Coordinates of C-alpha atoms in Angstrom, one line a residue:
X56 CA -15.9 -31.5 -15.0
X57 CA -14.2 -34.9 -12.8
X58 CA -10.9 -33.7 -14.6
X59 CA -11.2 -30.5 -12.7
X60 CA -9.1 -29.8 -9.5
X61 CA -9.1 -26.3 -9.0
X62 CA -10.3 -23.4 -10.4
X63 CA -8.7 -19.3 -9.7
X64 CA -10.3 -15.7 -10.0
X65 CA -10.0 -12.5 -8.5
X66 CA -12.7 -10.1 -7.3
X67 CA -15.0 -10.1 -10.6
X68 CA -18.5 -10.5 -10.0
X69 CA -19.0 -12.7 -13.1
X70 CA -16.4 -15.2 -11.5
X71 CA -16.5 -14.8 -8.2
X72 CA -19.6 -14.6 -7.0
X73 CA -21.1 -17.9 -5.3
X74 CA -24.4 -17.6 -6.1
X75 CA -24.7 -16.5 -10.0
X76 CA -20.9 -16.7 -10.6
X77 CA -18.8 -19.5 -12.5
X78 CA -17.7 -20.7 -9.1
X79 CA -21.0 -21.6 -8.2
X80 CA -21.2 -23.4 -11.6
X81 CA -18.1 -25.3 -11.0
X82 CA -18.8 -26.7 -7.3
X83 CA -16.8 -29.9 -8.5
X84 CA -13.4 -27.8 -8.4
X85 CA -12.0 -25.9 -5.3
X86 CA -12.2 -22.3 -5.4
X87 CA -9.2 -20.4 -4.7
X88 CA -9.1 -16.4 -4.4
X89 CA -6.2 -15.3 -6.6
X90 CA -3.5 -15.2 -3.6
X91 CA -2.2 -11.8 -5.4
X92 CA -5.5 -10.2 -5.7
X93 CA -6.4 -11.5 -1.3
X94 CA -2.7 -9.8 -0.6
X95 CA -3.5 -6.6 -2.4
X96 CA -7.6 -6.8 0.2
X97 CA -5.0 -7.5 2.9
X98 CA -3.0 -4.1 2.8
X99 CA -6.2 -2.3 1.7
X100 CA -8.0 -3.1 4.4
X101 CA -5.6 -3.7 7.0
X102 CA -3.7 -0.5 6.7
X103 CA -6.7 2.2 5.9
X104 CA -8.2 0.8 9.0
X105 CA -5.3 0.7 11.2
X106 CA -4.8 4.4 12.3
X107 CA -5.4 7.6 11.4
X108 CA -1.9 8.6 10.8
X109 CA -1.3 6.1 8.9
X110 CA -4.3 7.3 6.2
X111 CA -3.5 10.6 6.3
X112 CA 0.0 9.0 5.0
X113 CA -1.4 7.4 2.4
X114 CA -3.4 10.2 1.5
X115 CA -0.1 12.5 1.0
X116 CA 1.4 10.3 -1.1
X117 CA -1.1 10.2 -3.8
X118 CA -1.2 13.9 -3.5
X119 CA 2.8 14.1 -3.9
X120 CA 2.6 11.3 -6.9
X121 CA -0.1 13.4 -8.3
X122 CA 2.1 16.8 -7.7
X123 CA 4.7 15.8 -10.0
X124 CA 2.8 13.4 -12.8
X125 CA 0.7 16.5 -13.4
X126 CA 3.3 19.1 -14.3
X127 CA 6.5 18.5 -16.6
X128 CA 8.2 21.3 -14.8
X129 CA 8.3 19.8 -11.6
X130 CA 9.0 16.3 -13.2
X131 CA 12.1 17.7 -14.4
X132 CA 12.9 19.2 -11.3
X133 CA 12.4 15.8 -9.2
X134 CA 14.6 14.1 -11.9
X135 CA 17.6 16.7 -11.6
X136 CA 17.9 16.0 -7.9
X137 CA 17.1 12.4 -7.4
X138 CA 17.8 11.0 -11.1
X139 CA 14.8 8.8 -11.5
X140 CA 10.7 9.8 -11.3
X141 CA 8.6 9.0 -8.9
X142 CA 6.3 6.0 -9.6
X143 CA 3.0 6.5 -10.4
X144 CA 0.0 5.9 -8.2
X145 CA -3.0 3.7 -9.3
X146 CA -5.5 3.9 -7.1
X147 CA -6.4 -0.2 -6.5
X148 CA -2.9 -1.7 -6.6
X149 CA -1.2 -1.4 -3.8
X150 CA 2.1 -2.4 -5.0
X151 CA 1.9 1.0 -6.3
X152 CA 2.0 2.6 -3.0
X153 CA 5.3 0.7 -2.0
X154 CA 6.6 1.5 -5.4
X155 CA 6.4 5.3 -4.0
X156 CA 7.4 4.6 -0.2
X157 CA 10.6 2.4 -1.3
X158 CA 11.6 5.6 -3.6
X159 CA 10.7 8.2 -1.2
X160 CA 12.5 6.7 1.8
X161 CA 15.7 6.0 -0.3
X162 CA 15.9 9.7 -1.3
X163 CA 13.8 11.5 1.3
X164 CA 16.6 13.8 1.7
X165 CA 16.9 14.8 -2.2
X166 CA 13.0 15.2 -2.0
X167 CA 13.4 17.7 0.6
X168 CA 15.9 19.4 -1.1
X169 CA 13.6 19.5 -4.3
X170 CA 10.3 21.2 -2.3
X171 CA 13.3 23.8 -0.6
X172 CA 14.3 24.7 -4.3
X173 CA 10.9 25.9 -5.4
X174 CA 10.6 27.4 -2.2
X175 CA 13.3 29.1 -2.5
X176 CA 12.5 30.7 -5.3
X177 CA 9.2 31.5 -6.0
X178 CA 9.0 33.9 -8.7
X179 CA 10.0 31.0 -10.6
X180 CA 6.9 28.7 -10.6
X181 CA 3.1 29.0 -10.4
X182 CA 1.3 29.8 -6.8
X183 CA -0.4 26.1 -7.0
X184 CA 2.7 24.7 -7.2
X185 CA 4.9 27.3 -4.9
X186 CA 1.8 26.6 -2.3
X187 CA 1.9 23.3 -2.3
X188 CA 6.0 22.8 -1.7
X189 CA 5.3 24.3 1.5
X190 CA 2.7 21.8 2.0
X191 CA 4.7 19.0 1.0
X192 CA 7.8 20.0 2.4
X193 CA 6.2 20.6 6.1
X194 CA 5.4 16.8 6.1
X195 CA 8.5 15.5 5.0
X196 CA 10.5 17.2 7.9
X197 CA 7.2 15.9 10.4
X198 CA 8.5 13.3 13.1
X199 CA 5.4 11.1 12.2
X200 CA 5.0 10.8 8.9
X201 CA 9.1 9.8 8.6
X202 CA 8.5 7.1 11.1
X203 CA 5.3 5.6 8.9
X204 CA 7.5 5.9 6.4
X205 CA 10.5 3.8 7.9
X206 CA 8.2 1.4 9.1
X207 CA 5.9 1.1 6.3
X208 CA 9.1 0.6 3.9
X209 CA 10.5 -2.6 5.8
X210 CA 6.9 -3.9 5.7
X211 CA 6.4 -3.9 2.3
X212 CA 9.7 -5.0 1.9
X213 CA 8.0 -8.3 2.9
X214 CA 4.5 -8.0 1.4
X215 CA 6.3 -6.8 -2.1
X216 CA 8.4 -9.8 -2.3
X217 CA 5.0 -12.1 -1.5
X218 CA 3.3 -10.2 -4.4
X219 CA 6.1 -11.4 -7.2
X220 CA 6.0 -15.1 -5.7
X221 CA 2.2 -14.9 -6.1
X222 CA 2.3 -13.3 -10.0
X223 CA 5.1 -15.9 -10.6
X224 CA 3.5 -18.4 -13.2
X225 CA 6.3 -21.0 -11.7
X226 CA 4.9 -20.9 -8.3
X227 CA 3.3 -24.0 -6.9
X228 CA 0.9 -24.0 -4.0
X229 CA 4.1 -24.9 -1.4
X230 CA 6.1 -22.0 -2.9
X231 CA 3.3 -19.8 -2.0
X232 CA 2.4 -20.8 1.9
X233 CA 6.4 -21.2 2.1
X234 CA 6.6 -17.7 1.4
X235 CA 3.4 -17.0 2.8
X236 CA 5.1 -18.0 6.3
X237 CA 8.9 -16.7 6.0
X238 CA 6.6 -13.2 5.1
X239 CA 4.2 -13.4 8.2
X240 CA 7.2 -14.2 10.0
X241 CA 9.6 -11.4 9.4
X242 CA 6.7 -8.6 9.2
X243 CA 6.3 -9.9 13.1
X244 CA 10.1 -9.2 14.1
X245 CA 9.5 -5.6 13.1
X246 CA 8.1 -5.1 16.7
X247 CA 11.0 -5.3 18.4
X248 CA 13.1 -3.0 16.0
X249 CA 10.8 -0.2 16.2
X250 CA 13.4 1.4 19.0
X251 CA 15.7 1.5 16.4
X252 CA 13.4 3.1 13.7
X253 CA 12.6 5.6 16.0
X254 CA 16.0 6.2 16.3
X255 CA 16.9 6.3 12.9
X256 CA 14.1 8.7 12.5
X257 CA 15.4 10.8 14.6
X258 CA 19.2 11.1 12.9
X259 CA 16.9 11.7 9.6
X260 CA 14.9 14.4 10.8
X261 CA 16.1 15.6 14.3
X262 CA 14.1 15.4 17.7
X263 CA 10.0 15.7 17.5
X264 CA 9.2 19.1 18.6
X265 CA 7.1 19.1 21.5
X266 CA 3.4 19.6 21.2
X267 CA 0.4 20.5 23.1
X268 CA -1.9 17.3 23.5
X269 CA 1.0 15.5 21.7
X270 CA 3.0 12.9 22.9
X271 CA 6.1 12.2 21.3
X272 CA 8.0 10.0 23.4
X273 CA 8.6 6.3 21.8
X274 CA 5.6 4.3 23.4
X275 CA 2.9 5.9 21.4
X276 CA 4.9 4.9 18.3
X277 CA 5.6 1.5 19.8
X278 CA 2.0 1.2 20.3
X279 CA 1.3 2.7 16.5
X280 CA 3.7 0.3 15.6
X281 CA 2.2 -2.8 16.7
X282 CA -2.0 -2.2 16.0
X283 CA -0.1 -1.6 12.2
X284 CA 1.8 -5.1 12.4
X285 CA -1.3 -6.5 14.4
X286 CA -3.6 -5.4 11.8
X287 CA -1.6 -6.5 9.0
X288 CA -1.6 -9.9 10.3
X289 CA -4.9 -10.7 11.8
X290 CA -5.7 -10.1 8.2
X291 CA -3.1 -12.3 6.5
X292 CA -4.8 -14.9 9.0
X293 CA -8.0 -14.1 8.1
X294 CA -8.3 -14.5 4.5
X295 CA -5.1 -17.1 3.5
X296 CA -5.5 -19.4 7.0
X297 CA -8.6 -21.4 5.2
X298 CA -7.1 -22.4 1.9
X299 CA -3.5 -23.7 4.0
X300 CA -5.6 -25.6 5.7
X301 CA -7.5 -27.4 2.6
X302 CA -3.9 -27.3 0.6
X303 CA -1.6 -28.5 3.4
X304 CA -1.3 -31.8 1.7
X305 CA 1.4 -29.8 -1.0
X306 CA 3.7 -29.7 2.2
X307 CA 4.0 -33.3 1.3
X308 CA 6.0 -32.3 -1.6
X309 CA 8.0 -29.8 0.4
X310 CA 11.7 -30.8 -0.2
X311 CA 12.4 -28.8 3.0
X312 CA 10.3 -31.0 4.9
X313 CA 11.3 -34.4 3.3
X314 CA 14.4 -34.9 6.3
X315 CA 12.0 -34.7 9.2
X316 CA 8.9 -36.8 7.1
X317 CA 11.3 -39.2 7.0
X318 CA 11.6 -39.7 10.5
X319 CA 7.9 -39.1 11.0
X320 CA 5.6 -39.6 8.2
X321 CA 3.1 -36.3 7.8
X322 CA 0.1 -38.0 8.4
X323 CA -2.3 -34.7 8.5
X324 CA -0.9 -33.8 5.4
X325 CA -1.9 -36.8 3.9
X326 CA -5.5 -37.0 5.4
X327 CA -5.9 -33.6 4.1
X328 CA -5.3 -34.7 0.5
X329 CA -7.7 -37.6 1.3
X330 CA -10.5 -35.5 2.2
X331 CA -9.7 -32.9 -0.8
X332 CA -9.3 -35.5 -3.6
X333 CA -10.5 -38.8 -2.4
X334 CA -11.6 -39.7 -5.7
X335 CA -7.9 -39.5 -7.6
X336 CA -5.7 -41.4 -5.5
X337 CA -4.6 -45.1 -4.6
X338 CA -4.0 -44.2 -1.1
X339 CA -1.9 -47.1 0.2
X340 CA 0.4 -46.9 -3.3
X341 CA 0.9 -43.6 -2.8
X342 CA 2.2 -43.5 0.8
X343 CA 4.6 -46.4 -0.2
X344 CA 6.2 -44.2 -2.9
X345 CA 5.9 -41.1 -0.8
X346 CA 8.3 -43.2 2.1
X347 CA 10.4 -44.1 -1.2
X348 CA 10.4 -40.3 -2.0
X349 CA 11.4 -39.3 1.3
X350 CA 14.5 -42.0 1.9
X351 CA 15.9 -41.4 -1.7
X352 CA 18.4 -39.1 -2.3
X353 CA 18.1 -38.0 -5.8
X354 CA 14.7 -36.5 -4.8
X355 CA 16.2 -34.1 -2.4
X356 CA 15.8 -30.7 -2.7
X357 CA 13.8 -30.6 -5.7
X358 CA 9.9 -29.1 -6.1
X359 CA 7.1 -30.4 -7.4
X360 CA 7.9 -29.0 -11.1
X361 CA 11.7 -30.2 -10.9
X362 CA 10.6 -33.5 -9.3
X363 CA 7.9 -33.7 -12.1
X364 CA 10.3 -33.3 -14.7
X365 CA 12.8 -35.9 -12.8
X366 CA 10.0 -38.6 -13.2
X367 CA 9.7 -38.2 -17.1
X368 CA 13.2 -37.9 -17.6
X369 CA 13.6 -41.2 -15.7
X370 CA 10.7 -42.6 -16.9
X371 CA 9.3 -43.0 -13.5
X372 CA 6.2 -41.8 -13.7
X373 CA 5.4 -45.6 -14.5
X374 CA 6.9 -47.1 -11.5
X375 CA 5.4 -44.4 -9.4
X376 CA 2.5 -43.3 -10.6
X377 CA 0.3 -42.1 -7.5
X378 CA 3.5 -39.8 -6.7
X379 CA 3.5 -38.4 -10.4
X380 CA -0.2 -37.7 -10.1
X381 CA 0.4 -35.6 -7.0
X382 CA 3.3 -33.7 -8.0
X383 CA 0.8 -32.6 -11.8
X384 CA -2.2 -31.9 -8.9
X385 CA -0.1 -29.8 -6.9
X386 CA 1.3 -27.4 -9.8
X387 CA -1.7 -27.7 -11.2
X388 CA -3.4 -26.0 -8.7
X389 CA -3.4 -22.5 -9.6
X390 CA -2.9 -19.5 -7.1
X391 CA -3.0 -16.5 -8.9
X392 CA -5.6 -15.4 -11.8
X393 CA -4.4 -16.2 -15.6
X394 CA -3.6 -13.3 -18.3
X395 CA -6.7 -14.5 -20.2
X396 CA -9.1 -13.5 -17.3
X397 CA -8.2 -9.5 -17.0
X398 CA -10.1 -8.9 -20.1
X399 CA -14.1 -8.7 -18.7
X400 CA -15.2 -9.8 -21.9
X401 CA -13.4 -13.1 -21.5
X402 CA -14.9 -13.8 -18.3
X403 CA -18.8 -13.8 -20.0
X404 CA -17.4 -15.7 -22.7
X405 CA -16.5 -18.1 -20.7
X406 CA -19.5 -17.9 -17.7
X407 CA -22.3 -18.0 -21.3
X408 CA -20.1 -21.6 -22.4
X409 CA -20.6 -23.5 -19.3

């Protein structure tokens, strides 16, 4: 157990739990929530809660998966006019859902033309499915449910591209917050293009007709726009904001940082990794070959597995050892849950060993 440095699962009770779980077992290791599984919790929760609109979106879209997954007639149909299927919808992965907004935004126009063709002709299909066209079809011409879907398309644009880093077994920890941050970023400078969304919505579905109690003017979806972005965001905050705090210390590995520490050497950083592993450092070594790292060319540019794999090649991992160490700690660290722990009957193996 002093070898231990980390230790990664996702929501199962078995693991996760800190009171019966092998977390709690472990208390010499840091836990860290699989960043994929906290991501998939963020959009969950984030975007259920955010506005009504936006659930009764997400409730027609498992209803229009559903449509067409249940019935190889319509399947076909779907494939004649847009040339592909749509994805299918599983009900706790969210990557799922942007799956089935990316697809529906890029061919919204050959979906509509799909729902108008059994419209059209109804003799030809059953009154479930003749019924439900009409359904389907009135919400893909509706103002609002178009806008949700431009917005909600450039969003996950983002949050999908966070997802592979996180499921990438070459990740490290500084990949992760780096891509963490560029994300949280660009998901913020969608508030000031919702003017142009809106107006993109418009050339895709004409002017919203005017309602009774309904406003359609562009502040309401400016304000929709923003508790959506706000929500999205307080809850990135909320659940990744404690572990870049304890993990900082792998921005001391960041090659995009090493021109600036070596003007100023990242002293928080570095007390952070004191704090987190006291125990498995030189200290004073180590900041002497971190100032080395910094001022030395050949190290530019490279991660913690490419600089690892310069040490060993170079057989420097004798000269510099404390530096080594903290380039294996940092990929080490694990941010996503293995392969081996999806199966539940691996995780009581391994809770009844320990």
């Amino acid at each position: 157990k002093s070898k231990l440095v980390a230790q990664t699962y996702d929501g199962a009770a078995v693991m996760f739990s800190s009171g019966k779980g092998v977390q709690a077992i472990i208390r010499e290791a840091y836990f860290v929530h699989c960043y994929a599984h906290k991501l998939n919790l963020v959009l969950s929760q984030s975007l259920e809660s955010a506005d009504e609109d936006v659930m009764l979106f997400f409730q027609m879209l498992t209803g229009l998966s559903s449509y067409f997954k249940k019935s190889t007639k319509r399947t076909n149909l779907l494939a004649k006019f847009t040339k592909r299927q749509i994805p299918t919808f599983t009900q706790t992965r969210w990557s799922s859902r942007s799956k089935i907004v990316t697809v529906l935004q890029e061919h919204l126009f050959l979906f509509q033309q799909a729902f108008c063709a059994i419209i059209e002709h109804p003799g030809e299909w059953d009154h479930d499915s003749f019924i439900r066209a009409q359904g389907y079809s009135k919400q893909l011409h509706d103002f609002t449910f178009v806008f949700l879907l431009n917005i909600l398309s450039q969003l996950f644009t983002f949050t999908e591209h966070l997802f592979k880093v996180f499921q990438n077994k070459q990740s490290d920890m500084t990949v992760c917050h780096s891509a963490l941050h560029n994300a949280m970023t660009s998901i913020e400078a969608l508030i000031p293009k919702v003017t142009s969304i809106y107006q993109d919505t418009v050339q895709r579905v004409g002017e919203p007709t005017p309602m009774r109690n309904k406003d359609y003017s562009i502040e309401p979806f400016q304000q929709k726009s923003k508790k959506i972005i706000d929500s999205v965001q307080s809850q990135l905050h909320a659940r990744f904001s404690k572990h870049i705090e304890i993990f900082q210390f792998t921005d001391l590995l960041n090659p995009n940082k090493f021109a600036s520490f070596r003007l100023n050497f990242p002293e928080s950083q570095f007390q952070a990794l004191k704090l987190s592993y006291a125990s498995f450092f030189d200290f004073l070594c180590l900041k002497n070959e971190l100032v080395i790292l910094y001022s030395t060319v050949e190290f530019e540019s490279k991660h913690a597995p490419e600089l690892c794999s310069f040490l060993q090649e170079n057989h420097l991992y004798e000269t510099m050892p404390q530096l080594y160490k903290l380039t294996v700690l940092c990929m080490t660290i694990p941010v996503s849950s293995s392969g081996v722990e999806r199966p539940f009957s691996c995780l009581k193996r391994i809770k009844s060993y320990l």
